[in-house]
Amino acid sequence: NGVFLTLQKSYEDIMDTANGRGWAFDRYEQEDALAVVDLDPVEMANSLDNIRGELPALVRDFGADRLVLDSVSLLEMMYDRQPDRRTEVFDFTKALKQAGVTTMVTSEADQDNPYASRHGIIEYLTDGVFVLQYVRSEFRETRLAVEIQKIRNANHSRETKPYEITSEGISGHQHKNISGLSPADRRPVTACARGTAPRHAQARVRRG
C-alpha cells in the first residue's frame, strides 16, 4: 500500500494527472491500496509535532510500505532560520524511518546549483539521490534524462541515461546514452533520493 502526501497540489489535481497518464489511482483508492492526502504547508508546519507523533500509527494502520512527500521544499520554507529548518526536517525524516516505509521526497533544486536541494539539507538525510534533467541535443530536441548522484552502500553507474514517463510509470533506458550534448546543453531539473524500507527517498525540482 502507498501514501501520497502533497503540499503543492490539490487532491483533484493529483487524481486528474494520474487519470491523464492512465494510472489507476481511483481503483487503488477503492481497494484501500492508496491514500492521496493534500496538506496546506502552513498547517503542516504548525502541526508537525502531532503529525510526527501520529505518522507511525497511521502508516501501520493503513498497511503502507511506501510514502511520497511532494515537496519538502514547501515545508522547509515555513522556517526562517536554517537551524530550525534542519531540525524539523531531520525529525520528520526520522519519524518516517521509524514508521518503516520506503519514502520518496521531492525538493526544489538550488537556483545556483541544480545538483543541490534548495536548502541543502534533505540530500544528507537520504540513502540515494537521482537527478532528473531536461537535456537538449544539437537539433534542440528536449529529452528527459536521469543521473544517479548517490546510492548509499552500493556501486552504480555515473552516466546520464534517458527515461520516459509512460502509462506503466517511469521507464529508464539502461543501454542508451544521451549523445550530441555539450555541458551547456544539460539543464538539471529534478533530483530525488530513494531507499528501501526503512530508508528514505528524496527528490528536487527546479522551476524556471
Short mmCIF file of C-alpha atoms in Angstrom, two decimals:
data_model
loop_
_atom_site.label_atom_id
_atom_site.label_comp_id
_atom_site.label_asym_id
_atom_site.label_seq_id
_atom_site.Cartn_x
_atom_site.Cartn_y
_atom_site.Cartn_z
CA ASN A 1 0.00 0.00 0.00
CA GLY A 2 1.10 3.58 -0.60
CA VAL A 3 0.51 7.10 0.75
CA PHE A 4 0.95 10.24 -1.38
CA LEU A 5 1.28 13.47 0.65
CA THR A 6 1.16 16.61 -1.48
CA LEU A 7 1.86 20.12 -0.22
CA GLN A 8 1.66 21.91 -3.55
CA LYS A 9 -1.23 20.39 -5.49
CA SER A 10 -4.80 19.60 -4.60
CA TYR A 11 -6.22 16.11 -4.36
CA GLU A 12 -8.16 16.78 -7.56
CA ASP A 13 -5.02 17.84 -9.44
CA ILE A 14 -3.19 14.67 -8.44
CA MET A 15 -6.08 12.44 -9.48
CA ASP A 16 -6.56 14.29 -12.78
CA THR A 17 -2.86 13.91 -13.60
CA ALA A 18 -2.96 10.21 -12.76
CA ASN A 19 -6.06 9.64 -14.89
CA GLY A 20 -4.48 11.56 -17.77
CA ARG A 21 -1.47 9.25 -17.60
CA GLY A 22 -3.61 6.14 -17.45
CA TRP A 23 -2.66 5.34 -13.85
CA ALA A 24 -5.47 3.65 -11.94
CA PHE A 25 -5.37 5.79 -8.79
CA ASP A 26 -9.16 5.64 -8.50
CA ARG A 27 -9.12 1.85 -8.42
CA TYR A 28 -6.22 1.74 -5.97
CA GLU A 29 -8.12 4.07 -3.65
CA GLN A 30 -11.26 1.93 -3.84
CA GLU A 31 -9.13 -1.12 -2.99
CA ASP A 32 -7.59 0.74 0.00
CA ALA A 33 -4.18 0.34 -1.60
CA LEU A 34 -3.56 4.10 -1.99
CA ALA A 35 -4.24 7.22 0.07
CA VAL A 36 -3.77 10.65 -1.55
CA VAL A 37 -3.67 13.45 1.02
CA ASP A 38 -3.31 17.15 0.23
CA LEU A 39 -2.00 19.30 3.07
CA ASP A 40 -1.51 23.02 3.39
CA PRO A 41 2.22 23.58 4.09
CA VAL A 42 1.48 26.22 6.74
CA GLU A 43 -0.92 23.90 8.55
CA MET A 44 1.55 21.04 8.28
CA ALA A 45 4.37 23.15 9.75
CA ASN A 46 2.13 24.28 12.61
CA SER A 47 1.03 20.70 13.30
CA LEU A 48 4.31 18.93 12.59
CA ASP A 49 4.77 17.67 16.16
CA ASN A 50 1.36 15.99 16.06
CA ILE A 51 1.96 14.63 12.57
CA ARG A 52 5.31 13.14 13.58
CA GLY A 53 3.74 11.51 16.61
CA GLU A 54 0.79 10.06 14.71
CA LEU A 55 2.57 9.07 11.49
CA PRO A 56 3.92 5.65 12.57
CA ALA A 57 0.46 4.56 13.77
CA LEU A 58 -1.24 5.88 10.62
CA VAL A 59 1.25 4.05 8.39
CA ARG A 60 0.83 0.86 10.39
CA ASP A 61 -2.98 1.01 10.40
CA PHE A 62 -3.11 1.63 6.65
CA GLY A 63 -0.53 -1.06 5.99
CA ALA A 64 1.60 1.34 3.93
CA ASP A 65 5.08 0.32 2.85
CA ARG A 66 5.69 3.30 0.51
CA LEU A 67 5.22 7.03 1.03
CA VAL A 68 5.74 10.09 -1.18
CA LEU A 69 6.09 13.67 0.09
CA ASP A 70 5.80 16.35 -2.61
CA SER A 71 7.54 18.58 -1.80
CA VAL A 72 9.76 19.04 1.22
CA SER A 73 10.83 22.46 -0.10
CA LEU A 74 7.45 23.95 0.80
CA LEU A 75 7.80 22.58 4.32
CA GLU A 76 11.34 23.98 4.62
CA MET A 77 10.13 27.41 3.54
CA MET A 78 7.93 27.62 6.62
CA TYR A 79 11.02 28.16 8.80
CA ASP A 80 13.10 31.33 8.60
CA ARG A 81 16.15 30.05 10.46
CA GLN A 82 18.34 27.35 8.93
CA PRO A 83 18.91 25.57 12.28
CA ASP A 84 15.13 25.30 12.80
CA ARG A 85 14.68 24.12 9.23
CA ARG A 86 17.36 21.45 9.66
CA THR A 87 15.97 20.21 12.96
CA GLU A 88 12.37 19.95 11.73
CA VAL A 89 13.28 18.15 8.51
CA PHE A 90 15.62 15.78 10.37
CA ASP A 91 12.95 14.92 12.95
CA PHE A 92 10.36 14.39 10.22
CA THR A 93 12.59 12.02 8.24
CA LYS A 94 13.44 10.21 11.48
CA ALA A 95 9.72 9.65 12.08
CA LEU A 96 9.40 8.19 8.59
CA LYS A 97 12.25 5.79 9.27
CA GLN A 98 10.61 4.70 12.49
CA ALA A 99 7.41 4.11 10.53
CA GLY A 100 9.32 1.60 8.39
CA VAL A 101 8.25 2.88 4.97
CA THR A 102 10.25 3.37 1.79
CA THR A 103 9.94 7.12 1.20
CA MET A 104 10.44 9.39 -1.79
CA VAL A 105 10.64 13.12 -1.09
CA THR A 106 10.65 15.74 -3.82
CA SER A 107 12.51 19.00 -3.36
CA GLU A 108 13.24 22.05 -5.47
CA ALA A 109 16.83 22.34 -6.65
CA ASP A 110 19.01 25.23 -5.59
CA GLN A 111 18.81 28.12 -8.05
CA ASP A 112 22.60 28.43 -8.35
CA ASN A 113 23.47 24.75 -8.05
CA PRO A 114 20.85 22.48 -9.63
CA TYR A 115 22.64 19.42 -8.23
CA ALA A 116 21.84 20.51 -4.66
CA SER A 117 18.47 20.85 -2.98
CA ARG A 118 17.09 24.30 -2.33
CA HIS A 119 18.23 24.41 1.29
CA GLY A 120 20.99 21.79 1.12
CA ILE A 121 19.51 19.58 3.83
CA ILE A 122 17.43 16.69 2.56
CA GLU A 123 20.09 15.00 0.40
CA TYR A 124 22.18 14.32 3.52
CA LEU A 125 19.26 12.53 5.16
CA THR A 126 18.52 10.17 2.28
CA ASP A 127 20.08 6.95 1.02
CA GLY A 128 20.02 7.91 -2.64
CA VAL A 129 19.75 10.90 -4.93
CA PHE A 130 18.61 10.82 -8.56
CA VAL A 131 18.97 13.95 -10.69
CA LEU A 132 16.24 14.28 -13.30
CA GLN A 133 17.07 16.62 -16.16
CA TYR A 134 15.82 18.21 -19.31
CA VAL A 135 18.55 17.94 -21.93
CA ARG A 136 18.73 19.36 -25.44
CA SER A 137 20.51 17.83 -28.41
CA GLU A 138 22.25 19.71 -31.21
CA PHE A 139 18.90 19.58 -33.00
CA ARG A 140 17.31 21.34 -29.99
CA GLU A 141 15.19 18.33 -29.18
CA THR A 142 14.33 18.28 -25.48
CA ARG A 143 14.63 14.91 -23.78
CA LEU A 144 14.26 13.57 -20.25
CA ALA A 145 17.39 12.18 -18.61
CA VAL A 146 18.33 10.78 -15.21
CA GLU A 147 21.65 10.70 -13.38
CA ILE A 148 22.27 8.78 -10.16
CA GLN A 149 24.05 11.15 -7.81
CA LYS A 150 24.35 8.68 -4.95
CA ILE A 151 23.07 5.38 -3.62
CA ARG A 152 24.38 4.60 -0.17
CA ASN A 153 26.39 1.39 0.20
CA ALA A 154 26.07 0.47 -3.49
CA ASN A 155 28.07 0.80 -6.68
CA HIS A 156 26.19 2.46 -9.53
CA SER A 157 26.63 3.98 -12.95
CA ARG A 158 27.57 7.67 -13.17
CA GLU A 159 26.26 8.02 -16.70
CA THR A 160 23.31 10.17 -17.68
CA LYS A 161 20.60 7.95 -19.16
CA PRO A 162 17.34 8.78 -20.97
CA TYR A 163 13.99 7.92 -19.44
CA GLU A 164 10.33 8.43 -20.24
CA ILE A 165 7.07 8.62 -18.33
CA THR A 166 4.51 6.15 -19.66
CA SER A 167 1.19 4.64 -18.62
CA GLU A 168 3.26 1.98 -16.83
CA GLY A 169 5.25 4.56 -14.85
CA ILE A 170 8.87 5.71 -15.29
CA SER A 171 10.82 3.69 -17.84
CA GLY A 172 14.62 4.05 -17.85
CA HIS A 173 16.81 3.09 -20.81
CA GLN A 174 19.90 1.49 -19.32
CA HIS A 175 21.58 0.67 -22.64
CA LYS A 176 21.00 4.05 -24.30
CA ASN A 177 23.02 7.21 -23.92
CA ILE A 178 22.36 10.93 -24.19
CA SER A 179 24.56 11.90 -27.14
CA GLY A 180 25.25 15.09 -29.06
CA LEU A 181 25.13 17.28 -25.98
CA SER A 182 27.56 19.84 -24.65
CA PRO A 183 27.72 20.61 -20.90
CA ALA A 184 25.89 23.88 -21.53
CA ASP A 185 23.01 21.97 -23.05
CA ARG A 186 22.40 19.95 -19.91
CA ARG A 187 19.67 21.51 -17.81
CA PRO A 188 19.17 19.72 -14.49
CA VAL A 189 15.57 19.97 -13.37
CA THR A 190 14.88 17.48 -10.64
CA ALA A 191 16.65 15.30 -8.16
CA CYS A 192 15.36 12.56 -5.98
CA ALA A 193 16.60 10.15 -3.44
CA ARG A 194 15.38 6.68 -2.91
CA GLY A 195 15.83 3.95 -0.33
CA THR A 196 14.50 0.59 0.73
CA ALA A 197 12.49 0.25 3.93
CA PRO A 198 13.11 1.65 6.39
CA ARG A 199 15.20 4.03 4.30
CA HIS A 200 14.18 7.22 2.50
CA ALA A 201 13.88 8.85 -0.81
CA GLN A 202 14.23 12.46 -1.88
CA ALA A 203 13.51 14.48 -4.98
CA ARG A 204 14.40 18.01 -6.02
CA VAL A 205 12.61 20.07 -8.63
CA ARG A 206 13.96 23.18 -10.28
CA ARG A 207 11.41 25.65 -11.58
CA GLY A 208 12.24 28.06 -14.37
#
